[in-house]
Short mmCIF file of C-alpha atoms and ligand atoms in Angstrom, two decimals:
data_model
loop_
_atom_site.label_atom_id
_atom_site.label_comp_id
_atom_site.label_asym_id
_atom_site.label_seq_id
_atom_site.Cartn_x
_atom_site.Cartn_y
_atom_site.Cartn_z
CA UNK Q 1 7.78 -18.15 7.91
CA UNK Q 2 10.50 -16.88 5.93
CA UNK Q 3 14.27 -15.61 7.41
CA UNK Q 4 12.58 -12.21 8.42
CA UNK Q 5 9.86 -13.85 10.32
CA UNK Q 6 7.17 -12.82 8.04
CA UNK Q 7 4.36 -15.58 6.52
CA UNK Q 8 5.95 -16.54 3.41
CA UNK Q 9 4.09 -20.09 1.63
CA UNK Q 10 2.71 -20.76 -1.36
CA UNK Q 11 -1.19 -20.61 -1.85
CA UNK Q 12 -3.68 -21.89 -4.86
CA UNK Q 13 -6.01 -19.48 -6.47
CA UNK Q 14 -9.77 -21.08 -5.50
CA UNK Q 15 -11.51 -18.99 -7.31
CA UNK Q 16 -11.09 -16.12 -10.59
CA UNK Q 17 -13.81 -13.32 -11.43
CA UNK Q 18 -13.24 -10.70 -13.69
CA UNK Q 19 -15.09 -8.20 -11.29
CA UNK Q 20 -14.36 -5.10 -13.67
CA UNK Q 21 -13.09 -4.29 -17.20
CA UNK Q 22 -9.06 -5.53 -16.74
CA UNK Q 23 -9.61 -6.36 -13.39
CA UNK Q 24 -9.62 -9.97 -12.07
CA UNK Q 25 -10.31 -10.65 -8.44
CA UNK Q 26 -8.64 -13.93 -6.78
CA UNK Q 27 -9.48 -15.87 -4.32
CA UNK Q 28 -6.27 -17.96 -2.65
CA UNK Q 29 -6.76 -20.40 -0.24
CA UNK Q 30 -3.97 -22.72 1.38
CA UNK Q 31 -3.72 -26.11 -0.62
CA UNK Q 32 -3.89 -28.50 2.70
CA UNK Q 33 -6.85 -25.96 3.84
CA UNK Q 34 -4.96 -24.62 6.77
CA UNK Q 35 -5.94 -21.00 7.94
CA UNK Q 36 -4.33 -18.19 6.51
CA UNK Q 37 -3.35 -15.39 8.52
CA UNK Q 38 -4.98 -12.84 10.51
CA UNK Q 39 -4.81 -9.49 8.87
CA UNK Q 40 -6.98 -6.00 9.16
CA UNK Q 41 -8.55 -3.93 6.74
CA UNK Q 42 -5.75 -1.83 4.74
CA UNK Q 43 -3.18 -4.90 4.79
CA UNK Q 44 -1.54 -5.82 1.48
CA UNK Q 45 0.21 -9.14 0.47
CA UNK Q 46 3.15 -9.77 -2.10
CA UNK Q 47 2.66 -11.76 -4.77
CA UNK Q 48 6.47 -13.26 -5.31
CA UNK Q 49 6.15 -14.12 -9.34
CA UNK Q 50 8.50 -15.88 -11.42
CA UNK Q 51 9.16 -14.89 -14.98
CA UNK Q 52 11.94 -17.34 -15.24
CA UNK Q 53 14.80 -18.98 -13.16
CA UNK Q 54 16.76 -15.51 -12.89
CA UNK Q 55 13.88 -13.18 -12.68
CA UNK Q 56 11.87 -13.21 -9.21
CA UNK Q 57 10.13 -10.25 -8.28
CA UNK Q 58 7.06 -9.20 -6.41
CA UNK Q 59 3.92 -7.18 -6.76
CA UNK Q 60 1.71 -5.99 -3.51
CA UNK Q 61 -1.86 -5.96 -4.20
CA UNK Q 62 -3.93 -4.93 -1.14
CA UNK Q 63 -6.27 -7.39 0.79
CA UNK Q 64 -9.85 -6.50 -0.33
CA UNK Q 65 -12.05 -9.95 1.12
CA UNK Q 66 -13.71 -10.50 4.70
CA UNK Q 67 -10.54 -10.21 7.78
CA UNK Q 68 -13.21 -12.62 9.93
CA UNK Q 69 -12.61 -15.47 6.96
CA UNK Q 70 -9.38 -17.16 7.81
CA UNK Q 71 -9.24 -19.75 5.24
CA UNK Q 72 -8.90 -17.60 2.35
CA UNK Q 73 -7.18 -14.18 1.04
CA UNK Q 74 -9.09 -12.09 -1.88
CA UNK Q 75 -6.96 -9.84 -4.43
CA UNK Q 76 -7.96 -7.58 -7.29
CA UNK Q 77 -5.73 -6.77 -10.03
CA UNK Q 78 -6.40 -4.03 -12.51
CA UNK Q 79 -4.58 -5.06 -15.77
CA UNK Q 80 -1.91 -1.93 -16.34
CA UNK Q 81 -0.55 -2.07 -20.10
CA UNK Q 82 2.51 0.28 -19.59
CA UNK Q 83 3.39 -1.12 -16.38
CA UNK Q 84 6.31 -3.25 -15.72
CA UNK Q 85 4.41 -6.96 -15.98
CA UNK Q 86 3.37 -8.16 -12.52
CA UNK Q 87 -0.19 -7.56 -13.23
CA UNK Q 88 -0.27 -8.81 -17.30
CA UNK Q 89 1.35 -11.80 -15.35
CA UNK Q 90 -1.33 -12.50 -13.32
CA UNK Q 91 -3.93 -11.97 -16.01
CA UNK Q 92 -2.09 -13.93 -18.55
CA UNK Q 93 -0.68 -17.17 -16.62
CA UNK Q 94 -2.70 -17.07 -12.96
CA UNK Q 95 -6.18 -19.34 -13.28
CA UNK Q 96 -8.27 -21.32 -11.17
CA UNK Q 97 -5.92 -24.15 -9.66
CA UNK Q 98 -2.66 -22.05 -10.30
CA UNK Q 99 0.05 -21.81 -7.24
CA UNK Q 100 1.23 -19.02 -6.10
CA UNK Q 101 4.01 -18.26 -3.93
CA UNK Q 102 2.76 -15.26 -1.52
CA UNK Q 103 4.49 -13.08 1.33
CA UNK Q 104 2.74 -10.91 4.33
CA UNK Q 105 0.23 -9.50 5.01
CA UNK Q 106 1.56 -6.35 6.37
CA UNK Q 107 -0.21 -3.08 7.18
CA UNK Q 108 0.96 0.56 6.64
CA UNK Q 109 -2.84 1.46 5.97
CA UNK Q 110 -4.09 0.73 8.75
CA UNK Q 111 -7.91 2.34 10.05
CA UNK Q 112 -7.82 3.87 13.16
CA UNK Q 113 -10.97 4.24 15.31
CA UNK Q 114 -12.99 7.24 14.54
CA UNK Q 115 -16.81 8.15 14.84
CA UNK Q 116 -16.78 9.48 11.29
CA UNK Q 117 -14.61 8.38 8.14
CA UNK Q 118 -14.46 9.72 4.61
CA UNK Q 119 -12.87 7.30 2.19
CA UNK Q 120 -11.69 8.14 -1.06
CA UNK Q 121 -10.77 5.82 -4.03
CA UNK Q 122 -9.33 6.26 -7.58
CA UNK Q 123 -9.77 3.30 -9.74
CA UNK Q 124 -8.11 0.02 -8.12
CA UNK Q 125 -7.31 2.19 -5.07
CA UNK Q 126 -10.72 0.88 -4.44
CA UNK Q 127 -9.12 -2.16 -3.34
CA UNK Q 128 -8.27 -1.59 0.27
CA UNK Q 129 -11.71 0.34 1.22
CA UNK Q 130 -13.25 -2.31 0.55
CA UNK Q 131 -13.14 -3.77 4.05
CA UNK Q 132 -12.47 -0.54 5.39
CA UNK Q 133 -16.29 0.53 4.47
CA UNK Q 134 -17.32 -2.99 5.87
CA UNK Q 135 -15.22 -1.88 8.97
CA UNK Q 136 -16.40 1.37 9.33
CA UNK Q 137 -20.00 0.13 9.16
CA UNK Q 138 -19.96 -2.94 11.65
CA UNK Q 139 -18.58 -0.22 14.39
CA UNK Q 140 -21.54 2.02 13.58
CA UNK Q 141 -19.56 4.90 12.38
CA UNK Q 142 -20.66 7.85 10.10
CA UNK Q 143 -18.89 7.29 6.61
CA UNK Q 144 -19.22 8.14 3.48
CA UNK Q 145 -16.60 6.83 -0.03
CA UNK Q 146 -16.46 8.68 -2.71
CA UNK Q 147 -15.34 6.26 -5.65
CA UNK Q 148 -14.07 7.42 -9.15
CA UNK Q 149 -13.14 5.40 -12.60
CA UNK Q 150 -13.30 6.07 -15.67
CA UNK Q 151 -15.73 4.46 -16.26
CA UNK Q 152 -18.16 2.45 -14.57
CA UNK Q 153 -17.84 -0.73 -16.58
CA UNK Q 154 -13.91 -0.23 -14.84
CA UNK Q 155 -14.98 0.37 -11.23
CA UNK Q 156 -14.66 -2.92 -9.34
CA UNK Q 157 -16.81 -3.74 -6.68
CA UNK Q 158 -19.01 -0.46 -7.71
CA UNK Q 159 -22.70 -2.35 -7.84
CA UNK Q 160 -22.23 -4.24 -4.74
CA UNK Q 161 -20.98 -0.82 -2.62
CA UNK Q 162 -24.09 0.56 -4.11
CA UNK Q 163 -26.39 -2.03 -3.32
CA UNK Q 164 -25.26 -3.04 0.30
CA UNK Q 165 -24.29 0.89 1.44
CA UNK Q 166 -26.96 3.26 -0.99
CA UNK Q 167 -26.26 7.01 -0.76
CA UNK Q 168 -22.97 6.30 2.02
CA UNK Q 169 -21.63 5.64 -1.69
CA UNK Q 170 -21.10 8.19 -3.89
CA UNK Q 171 -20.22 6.56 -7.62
CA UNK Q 172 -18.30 9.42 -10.21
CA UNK Q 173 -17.47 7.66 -13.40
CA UNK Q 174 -15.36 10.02 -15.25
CA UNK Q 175 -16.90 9.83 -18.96
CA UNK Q 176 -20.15 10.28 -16.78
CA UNK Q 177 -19.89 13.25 -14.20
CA UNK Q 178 -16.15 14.21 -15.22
CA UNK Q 179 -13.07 14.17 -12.58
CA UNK Q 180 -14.03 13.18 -9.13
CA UNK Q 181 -13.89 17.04 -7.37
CA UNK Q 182 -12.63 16.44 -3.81
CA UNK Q 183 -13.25 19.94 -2.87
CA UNK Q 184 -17.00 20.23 -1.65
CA UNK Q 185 -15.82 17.40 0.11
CA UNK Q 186 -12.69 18.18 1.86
CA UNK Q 187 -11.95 21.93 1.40
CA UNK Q 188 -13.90 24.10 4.26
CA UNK Q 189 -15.80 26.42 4.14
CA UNK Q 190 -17.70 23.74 1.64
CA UNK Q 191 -17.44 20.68 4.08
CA UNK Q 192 -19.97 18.02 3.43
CA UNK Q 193 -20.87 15.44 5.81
CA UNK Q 194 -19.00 13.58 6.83
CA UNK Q 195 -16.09 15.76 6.90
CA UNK Q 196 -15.47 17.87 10.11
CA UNK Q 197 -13.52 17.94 13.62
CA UNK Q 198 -12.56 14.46 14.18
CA UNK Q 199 -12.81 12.54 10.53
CA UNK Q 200 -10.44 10.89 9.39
CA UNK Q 201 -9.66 10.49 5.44
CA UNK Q 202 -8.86 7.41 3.40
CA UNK Q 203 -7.75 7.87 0.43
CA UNK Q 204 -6.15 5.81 -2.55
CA UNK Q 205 -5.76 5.76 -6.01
CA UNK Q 206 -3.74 7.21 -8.13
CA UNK Q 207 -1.12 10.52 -8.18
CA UNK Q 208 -2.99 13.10 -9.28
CA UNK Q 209 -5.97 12.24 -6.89
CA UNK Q 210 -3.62 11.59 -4.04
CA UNK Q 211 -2.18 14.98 -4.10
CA UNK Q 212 -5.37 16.88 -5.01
CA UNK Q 213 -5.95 14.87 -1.22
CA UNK Q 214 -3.17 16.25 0.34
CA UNK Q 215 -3.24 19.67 -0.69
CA UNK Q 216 -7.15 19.78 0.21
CA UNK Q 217 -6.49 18.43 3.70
CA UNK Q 218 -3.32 20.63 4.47
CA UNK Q 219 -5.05 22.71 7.10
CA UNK Q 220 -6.71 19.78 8.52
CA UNK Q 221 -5.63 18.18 12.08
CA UNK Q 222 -1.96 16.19 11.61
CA UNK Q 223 -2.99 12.80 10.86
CA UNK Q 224 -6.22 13.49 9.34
CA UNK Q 225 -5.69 12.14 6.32
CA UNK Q 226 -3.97 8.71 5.58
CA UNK Q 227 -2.94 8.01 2.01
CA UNK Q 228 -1.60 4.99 0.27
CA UNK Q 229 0.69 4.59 -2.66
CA UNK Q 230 1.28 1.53 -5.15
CA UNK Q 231 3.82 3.74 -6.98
CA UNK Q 232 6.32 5.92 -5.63
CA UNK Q 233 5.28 9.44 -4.54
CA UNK Q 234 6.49 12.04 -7.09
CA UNK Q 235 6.76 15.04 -4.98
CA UNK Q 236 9.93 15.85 -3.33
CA UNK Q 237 9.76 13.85 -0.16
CA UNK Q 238 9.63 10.78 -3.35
CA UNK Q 239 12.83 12.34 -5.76
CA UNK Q 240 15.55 9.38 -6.49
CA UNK Q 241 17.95 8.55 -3.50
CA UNK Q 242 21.31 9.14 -4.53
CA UNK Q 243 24.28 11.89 -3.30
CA UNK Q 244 26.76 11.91 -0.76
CA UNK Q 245 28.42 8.91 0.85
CA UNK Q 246 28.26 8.61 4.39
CA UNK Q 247 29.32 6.01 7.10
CA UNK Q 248 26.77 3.39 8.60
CA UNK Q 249 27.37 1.33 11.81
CA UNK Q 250 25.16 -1.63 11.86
CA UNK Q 251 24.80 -2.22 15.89
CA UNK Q 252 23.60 -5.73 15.99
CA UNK Q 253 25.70 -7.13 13.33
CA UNK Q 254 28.81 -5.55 14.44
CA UNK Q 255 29.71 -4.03 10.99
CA UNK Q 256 30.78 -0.39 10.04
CA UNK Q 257 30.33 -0.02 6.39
CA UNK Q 258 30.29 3.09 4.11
CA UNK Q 259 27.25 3.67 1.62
CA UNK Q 260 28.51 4.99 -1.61
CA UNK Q 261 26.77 7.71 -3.47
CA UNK Q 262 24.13 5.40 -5.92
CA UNK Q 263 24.02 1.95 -3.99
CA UNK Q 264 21.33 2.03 -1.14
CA UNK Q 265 21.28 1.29 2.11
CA UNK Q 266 19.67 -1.86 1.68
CA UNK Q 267 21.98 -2.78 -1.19
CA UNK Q 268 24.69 -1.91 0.87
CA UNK Q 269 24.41 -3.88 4.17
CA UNK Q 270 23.00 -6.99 1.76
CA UNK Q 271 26.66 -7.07 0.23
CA UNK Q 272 28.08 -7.20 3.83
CA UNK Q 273 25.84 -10.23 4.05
CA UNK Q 274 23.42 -9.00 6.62
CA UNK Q 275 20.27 -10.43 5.84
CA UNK Q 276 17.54 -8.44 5.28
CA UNK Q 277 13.95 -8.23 3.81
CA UNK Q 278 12.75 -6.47 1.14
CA UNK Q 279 10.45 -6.56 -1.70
CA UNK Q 280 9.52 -3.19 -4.10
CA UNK Q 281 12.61 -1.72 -3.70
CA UNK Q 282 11.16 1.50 -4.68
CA UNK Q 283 9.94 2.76 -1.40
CA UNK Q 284 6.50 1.87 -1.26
CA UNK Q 285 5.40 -1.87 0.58
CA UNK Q 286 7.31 -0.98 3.71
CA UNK Q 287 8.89 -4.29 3.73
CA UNK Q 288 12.05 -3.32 4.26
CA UNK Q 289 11.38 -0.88 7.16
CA UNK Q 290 14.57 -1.28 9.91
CA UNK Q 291 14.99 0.95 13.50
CA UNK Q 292 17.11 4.28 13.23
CA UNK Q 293 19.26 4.47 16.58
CA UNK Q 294 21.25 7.56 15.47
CA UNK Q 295 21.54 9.85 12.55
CA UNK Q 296 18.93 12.00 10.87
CA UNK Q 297 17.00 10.36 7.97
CA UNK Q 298 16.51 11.59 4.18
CA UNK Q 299 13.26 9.84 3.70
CA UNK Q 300 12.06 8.90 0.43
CA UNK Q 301 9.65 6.35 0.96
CA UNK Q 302 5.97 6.69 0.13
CA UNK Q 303 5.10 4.74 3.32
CA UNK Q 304 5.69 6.71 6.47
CA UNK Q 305 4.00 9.33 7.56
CA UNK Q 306 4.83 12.98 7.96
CA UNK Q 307 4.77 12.65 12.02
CA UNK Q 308 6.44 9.02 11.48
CA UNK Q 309 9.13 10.85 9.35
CA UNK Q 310 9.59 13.93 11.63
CA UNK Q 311 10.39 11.31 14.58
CA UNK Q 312 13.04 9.53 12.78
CA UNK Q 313 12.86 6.25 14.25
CA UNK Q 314 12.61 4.19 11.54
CA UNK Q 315 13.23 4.18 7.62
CA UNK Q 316 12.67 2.09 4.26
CA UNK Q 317 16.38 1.79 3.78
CA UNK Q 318 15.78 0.54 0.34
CA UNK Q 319 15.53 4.39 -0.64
CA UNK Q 320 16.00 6.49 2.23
CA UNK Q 321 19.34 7.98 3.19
CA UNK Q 322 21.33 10.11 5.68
CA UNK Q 323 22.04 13.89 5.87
CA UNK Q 324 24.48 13.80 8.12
CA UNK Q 325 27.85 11.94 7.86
CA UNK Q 326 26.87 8.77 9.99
CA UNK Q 327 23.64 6.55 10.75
CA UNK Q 328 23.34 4.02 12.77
CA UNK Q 329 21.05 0.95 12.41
CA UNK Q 330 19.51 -1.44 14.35
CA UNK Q 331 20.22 -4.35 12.11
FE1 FES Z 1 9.55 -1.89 -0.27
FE2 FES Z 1 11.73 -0.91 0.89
S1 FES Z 1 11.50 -2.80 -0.12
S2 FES Z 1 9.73 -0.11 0.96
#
């Protein structure tokens, strides 16, 4: 456990498949074989690499093995050439036998009950269906995924869905069939089975299909539809935190500080020397998620929901601000 009570140790990868083109699955496992643990379908983990004695940082790459096997954790990794390393990292330098320091799990993707699921995944948003489907299945429930790539050399896990699930799957590689068209799917009055009173929507991958989600679902029930980001939402619920100043009482710690126009909340009460988790820093592992006991939230996260936002009880204060003149934090 680290400081913040979370799992925090440092695992060996047991096993490495490339399970897609530029993506490698891992298999971690403790090195004295002690269980791992428990986590559910739609839990992620941080990877905590080192590129160097002054450069920590970590990545979160969603659970995607069996939640019933407790003595190891499986990742996939798509390889992203303009992104900002954690992934070339673990192509480049993680192989069978490497350690790896690891944080979690934790869940803000988490699949409710429901007699009838439609999951959507773009690419390596494939990653966190995975046991979903398996999930969905076991309880006997009516589900369908709808899975595009670009291809289907790049669609991980695409054969075996196929194979164990048959027509519940529903394969689009792009250079194939085109874009994956959400519409017949989710937009009434075309609504395909599953979709209808009581479904609830999975979906993950990346912008453009998550918003082509959103806006398709907007007249369904609240809650319908649960998305989940690996980058930062650019709509404006996701613009840059930033603006006023405003005073912040930190209840538990006894500390009335004042959060300046660009330093964060987060950056803020860690210079006061309250200690306090975190990890992306941009709003989107939920890591650094902390109880609102007055003052009304400008949420920027990519995390909460819209109902969790409206009720204002907590916030990722690594991004989110105030819009009022004081907040007050349970920390
Ligand atoms: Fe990731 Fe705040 S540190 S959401």
């Amino acid at each position: 456990m680290n400081p913040g009570g979370e799992y925090e140790d440092t695992l060996l990868v047991a096993r490495r498949e490339e399970v897609a083109s530029d993506v490698v699955a891992l298999t971690l496992r403790h090195p004295a074989g002690r269980d791992l643990p428990a986590w559910e379908p739609g839990a992620h983990l941080d990877l905590v690499l080192d590129a160097g004695p002054a450069r920590r940082y970590s990545r979160q790459y969603s659970l995607c093995g069996d939640p019933a096997d407790r003595a190891s954790w499986r990742i996939a990794v798509l390889r992203v050439p303009a992104g900002r390393g954690g992934s070339a990292h673990v192509h480049d330098t993680l192989t069978e036998g490497s350690a790896v320091r690891v944080r979690g799990p934790r869940n803000h993707f988490a699949l409710r009950p429901a007699a009838r699921y439609l999951f959507v995944a773009g690419g390596i948003g494939i990653t966190p269906l995975l046991p979903m489907t398996a999930a969905a299945e076991a309880a006997g429930a009516d589900w369908r995924l709808l899975y595009g790539g670009r291809t289907r050399a790049s669609m991980a896990f695409a054969d075996e869905l196929a194979s164990a699930y048959g027509d519940k799957v529903r394969l689009v590689p792009q250079d194939e069939e085109g874009l994956l068209d959400l519409a017949p799917y989710l937009t009434a009055p075309h609504l395909t089975a599953p979709a209808g009173p009581g479904t609830l929507v999975y979906c993950c991958g990346p912008e453009p299909l998550l918003q082509v989600a959103e806006e398709a679902c907007r007249d369904w029930p609240e809650g319908s539809l649960r998305t989940e980001r690996f980058q930062p939402r650019t709509d404006d619920a996701g613009t840059e935190p930033g603006g006023r100043a405003f005073e912040l009482v930190l209840t538990r710690s006894g500390l009335t500080l004042t959060v300046e126009p660009e330093r964060s909340v987060l950056r803020t009460v860690e210079a006061a020397g309250v200690p306090v988790l975190y990890s992306c820093e941009e709003g989107t592992c939920g890591t650094c998620e902390t109880d609102v006991l007055e003052g009304e939230v400008d949420h920027h996260d990519s995390v909460l929901t819209d109902e969790e936002r409206a009720s204002g009880e907590t916030m990722m204060i690594c991004v989110s601000r105030c819009r009022g003149p004081r907040l007050v934090l349970d920390l």
